[in-house]
JSON list of C-alpha atoms in Angstrom, two decimals:
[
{"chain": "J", "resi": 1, "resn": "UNK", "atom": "CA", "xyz": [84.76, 113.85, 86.72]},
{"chain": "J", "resi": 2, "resn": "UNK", "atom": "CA", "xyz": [85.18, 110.83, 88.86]},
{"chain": "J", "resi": 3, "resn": "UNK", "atom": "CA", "xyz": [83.20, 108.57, 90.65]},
{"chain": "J", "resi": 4, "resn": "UNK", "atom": "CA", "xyz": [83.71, 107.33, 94.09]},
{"chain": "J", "resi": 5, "resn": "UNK", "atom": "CA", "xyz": [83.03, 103.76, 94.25]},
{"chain": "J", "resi": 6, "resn": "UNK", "atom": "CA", "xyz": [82.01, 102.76, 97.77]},
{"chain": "J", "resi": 7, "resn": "UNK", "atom": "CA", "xyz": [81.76, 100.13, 99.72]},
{"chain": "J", "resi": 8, "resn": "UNK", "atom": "CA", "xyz": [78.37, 99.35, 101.78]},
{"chain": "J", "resi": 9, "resn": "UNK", "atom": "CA", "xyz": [80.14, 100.28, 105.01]},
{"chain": "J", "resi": 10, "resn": "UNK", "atom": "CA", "xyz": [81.12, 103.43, 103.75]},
{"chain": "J", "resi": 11, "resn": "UNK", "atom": "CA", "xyz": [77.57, 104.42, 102.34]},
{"chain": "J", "resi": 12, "resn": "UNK", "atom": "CA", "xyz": [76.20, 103.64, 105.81]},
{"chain": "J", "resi": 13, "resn": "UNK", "atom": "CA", "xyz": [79.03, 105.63, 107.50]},
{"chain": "J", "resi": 14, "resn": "UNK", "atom": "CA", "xyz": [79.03, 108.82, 105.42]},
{"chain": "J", "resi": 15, "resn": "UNK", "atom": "CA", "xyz": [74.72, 108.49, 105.35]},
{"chain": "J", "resi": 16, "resn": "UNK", "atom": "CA", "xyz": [74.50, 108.03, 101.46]},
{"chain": "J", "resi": 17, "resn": "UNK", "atom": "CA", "xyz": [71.47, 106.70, 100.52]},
{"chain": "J", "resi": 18, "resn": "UNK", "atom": "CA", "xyz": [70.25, 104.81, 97.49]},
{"chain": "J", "resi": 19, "resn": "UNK", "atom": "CA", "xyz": [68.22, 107.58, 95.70]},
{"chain": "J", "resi": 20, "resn": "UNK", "atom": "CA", "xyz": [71.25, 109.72, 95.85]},
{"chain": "J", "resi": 21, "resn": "UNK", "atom": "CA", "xyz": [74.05, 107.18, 93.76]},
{"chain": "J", "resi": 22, "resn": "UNK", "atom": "CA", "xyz": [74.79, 107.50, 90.87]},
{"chain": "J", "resi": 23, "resn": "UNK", "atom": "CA", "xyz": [75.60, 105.09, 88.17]},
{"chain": "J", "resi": 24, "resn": "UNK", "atom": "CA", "xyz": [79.41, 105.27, 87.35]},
{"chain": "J", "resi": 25, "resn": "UNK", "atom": "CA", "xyz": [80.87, 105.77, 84.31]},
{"chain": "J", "resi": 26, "resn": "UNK", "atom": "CA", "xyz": [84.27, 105.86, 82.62]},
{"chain": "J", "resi": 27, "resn": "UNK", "atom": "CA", "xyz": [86.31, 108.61, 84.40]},
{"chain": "J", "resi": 28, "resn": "UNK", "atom": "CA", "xyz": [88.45, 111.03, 82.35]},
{"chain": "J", "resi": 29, "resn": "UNK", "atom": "CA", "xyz": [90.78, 111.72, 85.46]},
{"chain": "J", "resi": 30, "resn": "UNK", "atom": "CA", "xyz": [94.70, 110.31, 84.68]},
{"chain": "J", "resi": 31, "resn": "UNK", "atom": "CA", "xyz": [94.28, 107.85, 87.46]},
{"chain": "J", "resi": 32, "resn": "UNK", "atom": "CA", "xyz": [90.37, 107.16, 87.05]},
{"chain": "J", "resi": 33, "resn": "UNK", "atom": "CA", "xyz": [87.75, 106.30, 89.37]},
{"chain": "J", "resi": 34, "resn": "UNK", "atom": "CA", "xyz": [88.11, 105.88, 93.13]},
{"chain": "J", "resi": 35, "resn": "UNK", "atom": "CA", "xyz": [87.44, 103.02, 94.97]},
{"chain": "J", "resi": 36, "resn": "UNK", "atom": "CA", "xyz": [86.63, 103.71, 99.08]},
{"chain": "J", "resi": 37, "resn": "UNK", "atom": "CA", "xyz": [86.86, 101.03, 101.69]},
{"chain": "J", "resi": 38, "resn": "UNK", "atom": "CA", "xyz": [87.05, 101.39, 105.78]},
{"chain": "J", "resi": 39, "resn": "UNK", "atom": "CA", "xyz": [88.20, 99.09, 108.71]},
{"chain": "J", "resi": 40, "resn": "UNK", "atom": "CA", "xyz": [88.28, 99.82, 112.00]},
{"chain": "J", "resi": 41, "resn": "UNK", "atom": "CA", "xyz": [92.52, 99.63, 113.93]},
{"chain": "J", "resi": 42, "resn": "UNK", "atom": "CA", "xyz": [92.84, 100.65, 117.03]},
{"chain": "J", "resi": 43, "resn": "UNK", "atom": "CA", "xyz": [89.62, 101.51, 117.68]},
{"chain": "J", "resi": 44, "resn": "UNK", "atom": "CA", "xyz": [89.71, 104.09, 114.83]},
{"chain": "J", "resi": 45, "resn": "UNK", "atom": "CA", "xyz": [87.74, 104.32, 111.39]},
{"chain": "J", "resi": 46, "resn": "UNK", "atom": "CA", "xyz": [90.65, 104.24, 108.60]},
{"chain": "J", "resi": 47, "resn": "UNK", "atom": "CA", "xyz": [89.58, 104.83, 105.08]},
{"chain": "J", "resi": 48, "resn": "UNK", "atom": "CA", "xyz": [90.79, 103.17, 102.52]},
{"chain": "J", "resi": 49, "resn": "UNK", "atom": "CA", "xyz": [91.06, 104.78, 99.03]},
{"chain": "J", "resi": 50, "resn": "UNK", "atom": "CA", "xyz": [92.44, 103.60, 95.75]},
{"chain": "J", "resi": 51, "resn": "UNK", "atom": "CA", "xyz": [92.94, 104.32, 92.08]},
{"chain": "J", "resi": 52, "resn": "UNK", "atom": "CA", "xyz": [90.59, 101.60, 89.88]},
{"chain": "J", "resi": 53, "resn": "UNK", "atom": "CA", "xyz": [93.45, 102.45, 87.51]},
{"chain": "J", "resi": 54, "resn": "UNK", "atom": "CA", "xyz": [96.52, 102.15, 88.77]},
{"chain": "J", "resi": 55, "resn": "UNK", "atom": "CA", "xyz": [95.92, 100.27, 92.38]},
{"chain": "J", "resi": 56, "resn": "UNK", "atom": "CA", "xyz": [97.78, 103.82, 93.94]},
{"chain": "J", "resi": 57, "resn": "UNK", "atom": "CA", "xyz": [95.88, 103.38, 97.61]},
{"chain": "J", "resi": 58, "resn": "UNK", "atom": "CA", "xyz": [96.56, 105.38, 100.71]},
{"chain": "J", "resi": 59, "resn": "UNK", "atom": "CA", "xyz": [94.44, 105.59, 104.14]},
{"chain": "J", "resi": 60, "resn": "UNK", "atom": "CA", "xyz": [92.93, 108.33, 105.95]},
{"chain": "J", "resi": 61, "resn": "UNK", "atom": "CA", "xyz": [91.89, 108.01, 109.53]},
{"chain": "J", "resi": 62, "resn": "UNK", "atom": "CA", "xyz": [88.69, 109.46, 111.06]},
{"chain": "J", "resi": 63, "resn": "UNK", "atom": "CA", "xyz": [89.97, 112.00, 114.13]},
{"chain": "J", "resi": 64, "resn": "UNK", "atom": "CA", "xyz": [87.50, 113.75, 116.46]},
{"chain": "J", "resi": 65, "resn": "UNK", "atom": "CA", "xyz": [85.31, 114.85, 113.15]},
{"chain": "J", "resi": 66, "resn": "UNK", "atom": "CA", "xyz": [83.18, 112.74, 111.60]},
{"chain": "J", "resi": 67, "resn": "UNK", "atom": "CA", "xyz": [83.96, 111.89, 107.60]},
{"chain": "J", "resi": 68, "resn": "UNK", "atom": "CA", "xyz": [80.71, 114.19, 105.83]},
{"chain": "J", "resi": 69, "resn": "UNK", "atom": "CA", "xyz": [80.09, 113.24, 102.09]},
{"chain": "J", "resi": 70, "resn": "UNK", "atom": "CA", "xyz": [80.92, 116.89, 101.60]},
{"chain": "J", "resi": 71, "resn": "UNK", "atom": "CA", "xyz": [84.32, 116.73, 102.88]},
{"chain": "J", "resi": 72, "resn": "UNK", "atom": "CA", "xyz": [85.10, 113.55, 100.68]},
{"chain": "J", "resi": 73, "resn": "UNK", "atom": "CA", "xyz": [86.50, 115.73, 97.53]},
{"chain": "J", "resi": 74, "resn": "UNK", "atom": "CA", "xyz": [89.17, 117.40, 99.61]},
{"chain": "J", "resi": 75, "resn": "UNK", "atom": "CA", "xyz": [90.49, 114.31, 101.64]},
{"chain": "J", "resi": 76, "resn": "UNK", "atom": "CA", "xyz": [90.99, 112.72, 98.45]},
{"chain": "J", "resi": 77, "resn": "UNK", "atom": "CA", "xyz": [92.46, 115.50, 96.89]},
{"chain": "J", "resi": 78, "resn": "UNK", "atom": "CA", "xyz": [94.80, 116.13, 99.81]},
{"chain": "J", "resi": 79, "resn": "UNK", "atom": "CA", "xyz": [95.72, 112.74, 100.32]},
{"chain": "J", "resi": 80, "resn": "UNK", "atom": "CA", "xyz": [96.78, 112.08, 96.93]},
{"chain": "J", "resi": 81, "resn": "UNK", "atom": "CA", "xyz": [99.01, 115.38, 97.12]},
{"chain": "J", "resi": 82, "resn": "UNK", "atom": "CA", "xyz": [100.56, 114.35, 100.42]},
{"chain": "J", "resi": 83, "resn": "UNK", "atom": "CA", "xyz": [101.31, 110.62, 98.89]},
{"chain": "J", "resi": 84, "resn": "UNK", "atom": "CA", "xyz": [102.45, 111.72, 95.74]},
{"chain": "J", "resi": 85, "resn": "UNK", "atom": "CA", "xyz": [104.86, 114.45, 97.67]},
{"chain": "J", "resi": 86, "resn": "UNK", "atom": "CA", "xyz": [106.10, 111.51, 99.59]},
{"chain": "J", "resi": 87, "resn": "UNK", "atom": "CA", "xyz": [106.37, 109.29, 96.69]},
{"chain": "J", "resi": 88, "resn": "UNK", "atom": "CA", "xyz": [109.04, 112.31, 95.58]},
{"chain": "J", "resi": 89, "resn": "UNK", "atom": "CA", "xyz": [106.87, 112.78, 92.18]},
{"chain": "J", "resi": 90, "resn": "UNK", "atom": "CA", "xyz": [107.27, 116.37, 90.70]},
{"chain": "J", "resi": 91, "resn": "UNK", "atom": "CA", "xyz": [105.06, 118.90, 91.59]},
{"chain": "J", "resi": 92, "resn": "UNK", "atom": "CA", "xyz": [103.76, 118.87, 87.75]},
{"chain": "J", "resi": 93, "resn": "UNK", "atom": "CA", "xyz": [103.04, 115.00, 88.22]},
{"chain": "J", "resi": 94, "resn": "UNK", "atom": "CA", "xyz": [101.07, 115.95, 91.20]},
{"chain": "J", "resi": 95, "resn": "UNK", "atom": "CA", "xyz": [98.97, 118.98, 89.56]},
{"chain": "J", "resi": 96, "resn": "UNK", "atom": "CA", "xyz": [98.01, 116.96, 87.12]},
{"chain": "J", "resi": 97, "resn": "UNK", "atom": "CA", "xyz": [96.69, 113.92, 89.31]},
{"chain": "J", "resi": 98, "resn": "UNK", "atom": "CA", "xyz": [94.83, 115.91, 91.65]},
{"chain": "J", "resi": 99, "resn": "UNK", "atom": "CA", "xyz": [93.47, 118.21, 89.23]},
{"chain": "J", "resi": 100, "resn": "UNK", "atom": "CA", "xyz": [90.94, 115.66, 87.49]},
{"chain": "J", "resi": 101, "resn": "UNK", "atom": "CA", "xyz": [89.25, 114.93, 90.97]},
{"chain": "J", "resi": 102, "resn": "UNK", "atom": "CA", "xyz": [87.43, 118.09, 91.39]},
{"chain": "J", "resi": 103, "resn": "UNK", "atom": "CA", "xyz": [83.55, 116.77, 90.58]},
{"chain": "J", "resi": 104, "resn": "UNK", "atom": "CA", "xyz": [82.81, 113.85, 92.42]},
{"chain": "J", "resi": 105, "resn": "UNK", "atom": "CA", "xyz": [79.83, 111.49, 92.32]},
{"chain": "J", "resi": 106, "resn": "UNK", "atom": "CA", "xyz": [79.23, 108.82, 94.59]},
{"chain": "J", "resi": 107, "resn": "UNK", "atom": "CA", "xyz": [78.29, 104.94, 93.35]},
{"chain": "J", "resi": 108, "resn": "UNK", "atom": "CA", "xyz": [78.76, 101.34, 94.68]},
{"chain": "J", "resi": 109, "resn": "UNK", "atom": "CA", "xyz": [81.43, 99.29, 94.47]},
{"chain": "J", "resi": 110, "resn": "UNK", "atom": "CA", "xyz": [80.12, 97.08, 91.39]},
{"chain": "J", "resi": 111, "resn": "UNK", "atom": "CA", "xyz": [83.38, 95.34, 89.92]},
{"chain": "J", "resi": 112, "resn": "UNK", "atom": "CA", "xyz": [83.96, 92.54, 91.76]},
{"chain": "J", "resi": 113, "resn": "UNK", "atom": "CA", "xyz": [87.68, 92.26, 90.89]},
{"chain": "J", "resi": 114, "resn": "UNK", "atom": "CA", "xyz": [88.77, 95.79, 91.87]},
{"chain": "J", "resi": 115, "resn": "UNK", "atom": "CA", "xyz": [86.81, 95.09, 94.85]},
{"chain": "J", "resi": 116, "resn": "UNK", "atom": "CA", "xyz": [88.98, 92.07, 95.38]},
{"chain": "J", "resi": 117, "resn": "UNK", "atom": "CA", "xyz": [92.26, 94.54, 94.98]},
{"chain": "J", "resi": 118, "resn": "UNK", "atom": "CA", "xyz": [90.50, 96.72, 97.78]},
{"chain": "J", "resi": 119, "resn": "UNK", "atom": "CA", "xyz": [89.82, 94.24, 100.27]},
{"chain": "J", "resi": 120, "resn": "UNK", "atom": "CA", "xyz": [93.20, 92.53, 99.75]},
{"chain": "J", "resi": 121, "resn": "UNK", "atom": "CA", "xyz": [95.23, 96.02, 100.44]},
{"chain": "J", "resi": 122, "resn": "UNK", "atom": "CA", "xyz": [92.68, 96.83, 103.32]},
{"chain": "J", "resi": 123, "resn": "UNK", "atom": "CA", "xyz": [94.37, 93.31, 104.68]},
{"chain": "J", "resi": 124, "resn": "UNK", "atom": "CA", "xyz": [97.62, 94.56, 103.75]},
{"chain": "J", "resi": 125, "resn": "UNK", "atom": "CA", "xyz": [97.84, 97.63, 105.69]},
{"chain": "J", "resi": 126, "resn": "UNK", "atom": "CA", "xyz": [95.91, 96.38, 108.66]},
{"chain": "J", "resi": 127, "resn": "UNK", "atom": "CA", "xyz": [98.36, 93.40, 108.79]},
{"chain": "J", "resi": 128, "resn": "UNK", "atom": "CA", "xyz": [101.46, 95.90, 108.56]},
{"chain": "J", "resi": 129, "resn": "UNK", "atom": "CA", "xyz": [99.79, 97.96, 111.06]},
{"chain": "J", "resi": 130, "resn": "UNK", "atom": "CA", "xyz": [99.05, 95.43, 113.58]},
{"chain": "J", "resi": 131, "resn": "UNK", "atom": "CA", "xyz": [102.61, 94.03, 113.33]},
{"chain": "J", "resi": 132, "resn": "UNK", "atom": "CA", "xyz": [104.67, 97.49, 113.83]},
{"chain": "J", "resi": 133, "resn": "UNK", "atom": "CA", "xyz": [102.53, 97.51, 116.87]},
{"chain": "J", "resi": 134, "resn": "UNK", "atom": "CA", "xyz": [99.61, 99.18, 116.65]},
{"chain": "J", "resi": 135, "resn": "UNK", "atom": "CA", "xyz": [99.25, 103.04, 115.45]},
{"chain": "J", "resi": 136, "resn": "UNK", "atom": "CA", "xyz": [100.68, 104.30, 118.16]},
{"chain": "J", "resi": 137, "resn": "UNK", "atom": "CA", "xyz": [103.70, 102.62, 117.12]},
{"chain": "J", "resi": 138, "resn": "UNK", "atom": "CA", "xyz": [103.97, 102.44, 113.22]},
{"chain": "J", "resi": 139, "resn": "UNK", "atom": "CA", "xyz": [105.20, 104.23, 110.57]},
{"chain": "J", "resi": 140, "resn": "UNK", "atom": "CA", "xyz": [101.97, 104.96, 108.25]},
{"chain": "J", "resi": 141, "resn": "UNK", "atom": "CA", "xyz": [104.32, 107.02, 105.78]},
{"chain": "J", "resi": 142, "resn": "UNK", "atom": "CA", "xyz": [106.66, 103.68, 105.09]},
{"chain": "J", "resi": 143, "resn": "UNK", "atom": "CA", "xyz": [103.67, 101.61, 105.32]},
{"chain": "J", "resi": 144, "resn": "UNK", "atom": "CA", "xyz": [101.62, 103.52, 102.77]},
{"chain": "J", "resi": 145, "resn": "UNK", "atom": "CA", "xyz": [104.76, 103.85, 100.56]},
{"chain": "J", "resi": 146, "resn": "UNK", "atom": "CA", "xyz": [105.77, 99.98, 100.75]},
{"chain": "J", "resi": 147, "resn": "UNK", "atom": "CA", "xyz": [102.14, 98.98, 100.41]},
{"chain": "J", "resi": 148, "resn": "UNK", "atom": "CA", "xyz": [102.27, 100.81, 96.65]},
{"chain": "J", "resi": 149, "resn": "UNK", "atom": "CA", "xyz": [105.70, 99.72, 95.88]},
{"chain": "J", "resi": 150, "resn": "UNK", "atom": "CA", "xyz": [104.63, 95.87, 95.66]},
{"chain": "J", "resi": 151, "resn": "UNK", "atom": "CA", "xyz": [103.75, 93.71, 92.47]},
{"chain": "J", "resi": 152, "resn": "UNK", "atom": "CA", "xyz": [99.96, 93.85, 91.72]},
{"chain": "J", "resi": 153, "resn": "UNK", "atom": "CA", "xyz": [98.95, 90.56, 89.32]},
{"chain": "J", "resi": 154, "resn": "UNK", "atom": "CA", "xyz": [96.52, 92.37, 87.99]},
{"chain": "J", "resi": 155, "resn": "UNK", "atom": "CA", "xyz": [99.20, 95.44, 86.94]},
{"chain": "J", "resi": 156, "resn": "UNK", "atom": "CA", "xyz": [101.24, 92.75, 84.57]},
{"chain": "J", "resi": 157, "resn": "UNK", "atom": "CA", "xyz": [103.71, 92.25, 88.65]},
{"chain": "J", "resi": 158, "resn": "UNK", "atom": "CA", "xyz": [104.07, 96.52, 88.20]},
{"chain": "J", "resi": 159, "resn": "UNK", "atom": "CA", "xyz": [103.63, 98.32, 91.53]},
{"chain": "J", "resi": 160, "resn": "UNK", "atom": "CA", "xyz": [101.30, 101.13, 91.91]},
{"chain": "J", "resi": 161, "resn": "UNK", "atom": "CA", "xyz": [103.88, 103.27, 92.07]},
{"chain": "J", "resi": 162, "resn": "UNK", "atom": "CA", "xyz": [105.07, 102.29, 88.39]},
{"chain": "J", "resi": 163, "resn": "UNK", "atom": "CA", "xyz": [101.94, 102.29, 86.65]},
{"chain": "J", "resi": 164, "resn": "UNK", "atom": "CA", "xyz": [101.27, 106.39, 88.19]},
{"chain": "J", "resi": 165, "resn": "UNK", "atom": "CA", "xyz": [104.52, 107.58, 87.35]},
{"chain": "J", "resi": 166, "resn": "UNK", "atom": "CA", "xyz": [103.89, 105.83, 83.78]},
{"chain": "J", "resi": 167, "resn": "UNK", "atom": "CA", "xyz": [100.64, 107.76, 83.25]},
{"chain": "J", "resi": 168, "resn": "UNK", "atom": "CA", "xyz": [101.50, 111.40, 84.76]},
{"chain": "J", "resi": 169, "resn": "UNK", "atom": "CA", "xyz": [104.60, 110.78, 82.74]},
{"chain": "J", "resi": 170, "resn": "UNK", "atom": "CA", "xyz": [102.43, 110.63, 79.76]},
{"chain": "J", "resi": 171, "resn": "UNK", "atom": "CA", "xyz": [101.73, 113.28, 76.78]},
{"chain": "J", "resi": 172, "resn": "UNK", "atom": "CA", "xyz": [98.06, 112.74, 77.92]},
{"chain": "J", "resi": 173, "resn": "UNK", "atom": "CA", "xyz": [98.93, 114.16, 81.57]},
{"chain": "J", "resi": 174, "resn": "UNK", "atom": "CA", "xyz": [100.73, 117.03, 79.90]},
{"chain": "J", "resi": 175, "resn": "UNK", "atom": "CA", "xyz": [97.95, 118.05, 78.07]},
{"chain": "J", "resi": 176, "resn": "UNK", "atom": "CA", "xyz": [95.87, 117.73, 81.33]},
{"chain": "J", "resi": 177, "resn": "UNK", "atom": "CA", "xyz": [98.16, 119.77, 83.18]},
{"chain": "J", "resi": 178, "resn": "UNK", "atom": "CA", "xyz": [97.15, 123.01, 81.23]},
{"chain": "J", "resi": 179, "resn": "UNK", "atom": "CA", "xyz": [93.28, 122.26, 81.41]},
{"chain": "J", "resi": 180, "resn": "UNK", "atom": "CA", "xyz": [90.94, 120.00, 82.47]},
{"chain": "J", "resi": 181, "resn": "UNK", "atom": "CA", "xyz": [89.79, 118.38, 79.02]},
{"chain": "J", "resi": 182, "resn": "UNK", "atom": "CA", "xyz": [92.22, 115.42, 79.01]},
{"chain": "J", "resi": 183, "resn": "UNK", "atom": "CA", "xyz": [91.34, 112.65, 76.51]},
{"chain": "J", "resi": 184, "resn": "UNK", "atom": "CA", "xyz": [90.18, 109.17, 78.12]},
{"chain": "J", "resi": 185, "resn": "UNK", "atom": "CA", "xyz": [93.11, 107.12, 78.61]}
]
């Protein structure tokens, strides 16, 4: 089970209110909780979501549909596939990241550090954005996949990218491949 750690903004947005959070606990997932952040480019809601464990963050922007609480679980899941597939990890590797995200329960952000690493990489890829001219004009992929291949301080200066492949590489992700009782990390 994980919990999806959002920001204010996002609450608001996807109509969560406070009688229905939760309180969040330690995730069992190989890259943990979820953190969820949104900016507007462009004139268009982007979402940004990232691993509390590994800093691993991709966006997903809001098209003619609405984002619905109840389509959260299978943007996240599909997102993290489609990264991970660029990213060139095996498929086994992917299976085993996206197969911990099945139960989700919302929460607030409440760690003020990884709340720091959110708003810094929301900076990140609205800065990269707005200087490849707009998204009409960027590369999303290539930003996305730059964005997790730089140092993060609070990784000991590993990228995201690292500090995933190190944990699906991991006996523990093998284990979780085959079922969905992986130990705590």
């Amino acid at each position: 089970m994980i919990h999806l750690q959002c920001t204010h903004s996002v609450l608001k947005h996807l109509g969560v209110r406070p009688k229905d959070l939760r309180q969040a606990d330690e995730s069992d997932a190989l890259l943990g909780n979820w953190s969820v952040s949104n900016f507007v480019v462009d004139r268009r809601h982007a979402f940004l979501f990232m691993s509390d464990r590994t800093l691993l963050s991709f966006m997903l922007l809001e098209g003619k549909m609405r984002f619905e609480l109840s389509k959260v679980q299978g943007l996240l899941q599909g997102g993290l596939g489609q990264l991970l597939e660029f990213a060139q990890f095996p498929p086994a590797q992917i299976d085993s990241a996206v197969a911990g995200l099945d139960v989700i329960a919302v929460t607030r952000t409440k760690d003020r550090a990884l709340l720091g690493n959110l708003t810094s990489l929301a900076d990140e890829y609205q800065h990269r954005i707005h200087y490849s001219g707009g998204f009409a004009a960027c590369d999303l992929t290539q930003i996305t996949l730059s964005v997790n291949e730089g140092p993060q301080r609070r990784l000991g200066w590993s990228s995201a990218f690292e500090m995933t492949r190190e944990l699906l590489a991991s006996p523990h992700a093998a284990r979780a491949h085959g079922g969905r009782d992986a130990p705590a990390l």
